[in-house]
Each structure stands twice: as structure tokens, then as C-alpha cells.
């Protein structure tokens, strides 16, 4: 049975169930195709842009490949199966975090949205998102 994707903004927020995942990640970029080919199999995600290949790698793998690891991030998965046509989830999450001066990088995959925040702010970010979920359910 396939789950149905949620489109409604309030429903996405009230069902988002943020979960802080283990591990630290680094956003990296390379214009060296050989390095990109080495990194892609281990990447959590990657995207080819005009300026180079952007990758999200575990901090350990990024260090092994010689990338700068000065800005490690933690990943919070929004467990709701949000529709690719849904409106407002990213804006609400980013706004809630921005209100507390927490930078975030949002990555939307097919089933879930992923929020990357600085390691030192991850617990607070999770707390804020859980509160956002709670107030959206009321």
C-alpha cells in the first residue's frame, strides 16, 4: 500500500514529526570530475550545477577526500510524506528557525524534507520544530 502524499500546509506541519538523525554532514563542492566520481557513491545527496558538483557527505568521508569540514551539519528528517506540490512546509520551517537565528539548508527528496542545521544548534532546532508541529496541530 502506497502512502498518499500530504499537500495541505497545516497538515504537513502537524504531521511533520521531526527526527534528528545520527551523524554529521558537510556540504561540499568540486569542479574536479574525478573527485566527484569518487564522492558520489558515498554522498547522501548530490547535485550538478554549472559551477561544479555539490555533495552532502558524511564529515568523515568529506575529510578523507580533502574537503573543508569547518561547518559540520546535523540532519533533521521531517517524517511527513509531503507532496512535491505541497506549499508552505519549507517556508514555515525555515522561518521558525530563522526567528531564532538558526541557519538551515533544506533538501526536498521524494518522500521527505531534510533540514540541515549547524551541529551546535541541532538540539535547539529540533525543539523549535517540535513546537511548530505542536502548535500546528492545535
XYZ file of C-alpha atoms in Angstrom:
138
model
C 0.000 0.000 0.000
C 1.446 3.351 -1.048
C 1.125 6.268 1.356
C -0.616 9.310 -0.037
C 1.454 12.485 -0.128
C 0.225 15.371 2.017
C -0.305 18.713 0.220
C -2.115 20.885 2.764
C 0.242 23.236 4.628
C -1.306 22.780 8.073
C -1.465 19.002 7.622
C 2.208 18.880 6.554
C 3.226 20.905 9.613
C 1.070 18.992 12.089
C 2.351 15.642 10.783
C 5.985 16.542 10.119
C 7.378 14.641 13.156
C 10.957 15.986 13.002
C 13.637 13.432 13.863
C 17.291 14.280 14.499
C 19.443 11.705 12.735
C 22.835 10.397 13.797
C 25.988 11.662 12.160
C 27.462 14.897 10.934
C 27.437 16.075 7.340
C 29.323 18.594 5.250
C 28.158 20.435 2.140
C 30.975 20.272 -0.412
C 31.561 21.352 -3.992
C 34.093 20.289 -6.589
C 34.675 21.074 -10.234
C 37.093 18.135 -10.444
C 35.151 15.350 -12.173
C 37.493 12.666 -10.790
C 36.852 13.776 -7.202
C 33.112 13.952 -7.897
C 33.138 10.377 -9.226
C 34.920 9.225 -6.060
C 32.474 11.060 -3.797
C 29.102 10.391 -5.434
C 28.745 6.739 -4.303
C 29.124 7.856 -0.660
C 27.079 11.047 -0.930
C 23.809 11.387 0.931
C 22.828 13.661 -1.957
C 24.451 15.447 -4.850
C 23.506 17.983 -7.484
C 25.341 19.051 -10.619
C 25.485 22.825 -11.051
C 27.243 24.974 -13.614
C 29.997 25.810 -11.101
C 30.614 22.220 -10.061
C 29.121 19.188 -8.330
C 27.603 19.908 -4.920
C 27.648 16.992 -2.479
C 26.392 16.233 1.003
C 28.909 13.881 2.556
C 29.483 12.446 5.993
C 32.048 14.551 7.798
C 34.490 11.627 7.813
C 34.239 10.968 4.084
C 34.494 14.678 3.295
C 37.709 14.861 5.333
C 39.115 11.770 3.574
C 38.544 13.470 0.218
C 40.200 16.702 1.381
C 37.101 18.899 1.630
C 36.821 21.687 4.180
C 34.909 20.363 7.212
C 34.698 23.589 9.235
C 30.884 23.825 9.016
C 29.510 20.406 10.004
C 25.741 19.973 9.993
C 23.212 17.630 11.568
C 20.195 16.352 9.650
C 16.609 16.579 10.835
C 14.191 14.497 8.779
C 10.611 15.707 8.564
C 8.855 12.354 8.632
C 5.670 13.515 6.880
C 5.337 12.243 3.293
C 4.999 15.741 1.858
C 3.817 16.214 -1.695
C 6.213 17.720 -4.184
C 3.284 20.044 -4.951
C 2.759 20.992 -1.305
C 3.129 24.661 -0.432
C 4.467 26.207 2.748
C 6.357 23.492 4.626
C 9.823 24.730 3.685
C 8.878 28.361 4.320
C 7.356 27.619 7.730
C 10.317 25.515 8.874
C 12.933 27.976 7.624
C 11.041 30.921 9.141
C 10.702 29.235 12.547
C 14.437 28.534 12.605
C 15.366 31.972 11.260
C 13.347 33.597 14.054
C 15.865 32.014 16.461
C 18.894 32.829 14.214
C 19.422 29.201 13.203
C 20.648 28.818 9.629
C 19.257 25.867 7.730
C 19.710 24.180 4.406
C 16.568 22.431 3.183
C 16.734 19.451 0.855
C 13.492 18.083 -0.528
C 13.601 14.466 -1.598
C 10.699 12.443 -2.981
C 9.219 11.262 0.319
C 10.578 13.632 2.955
C 12.161 17.004 3.526
C 15.554 17.158 5.237
C 16.726 20.114 7.297
C 20.465 20.569 7.809
C 21.500 22.804 10.703
C 24.848 23.566 12.370
C 25.896 20.831 14.798
C 25.879 23.145 17.832
C 22.286 24.244 17.091
C 20.758 20.860 16.260
C 19.062 20.179 19.601
C 17.523 23.650 19.722
C 16.403 23.360 16.094
C 14.679 20.060 16.857
C 12.949 21.626 19.875
C 11.707 24.531 17.722
C 10.386 22.208 15.023
C 8.610 20.002 17.549
C 6.957 23.118 18.969
C 5.961 24.204 15.437
C 4.399 20.789 14.887
C 2.546 21.026 18.203
C 1.135 24.479 17.539
C 0.085 23.438 14.013
C -1.873 20.520 15.471
C -3.890 22.707 17.818
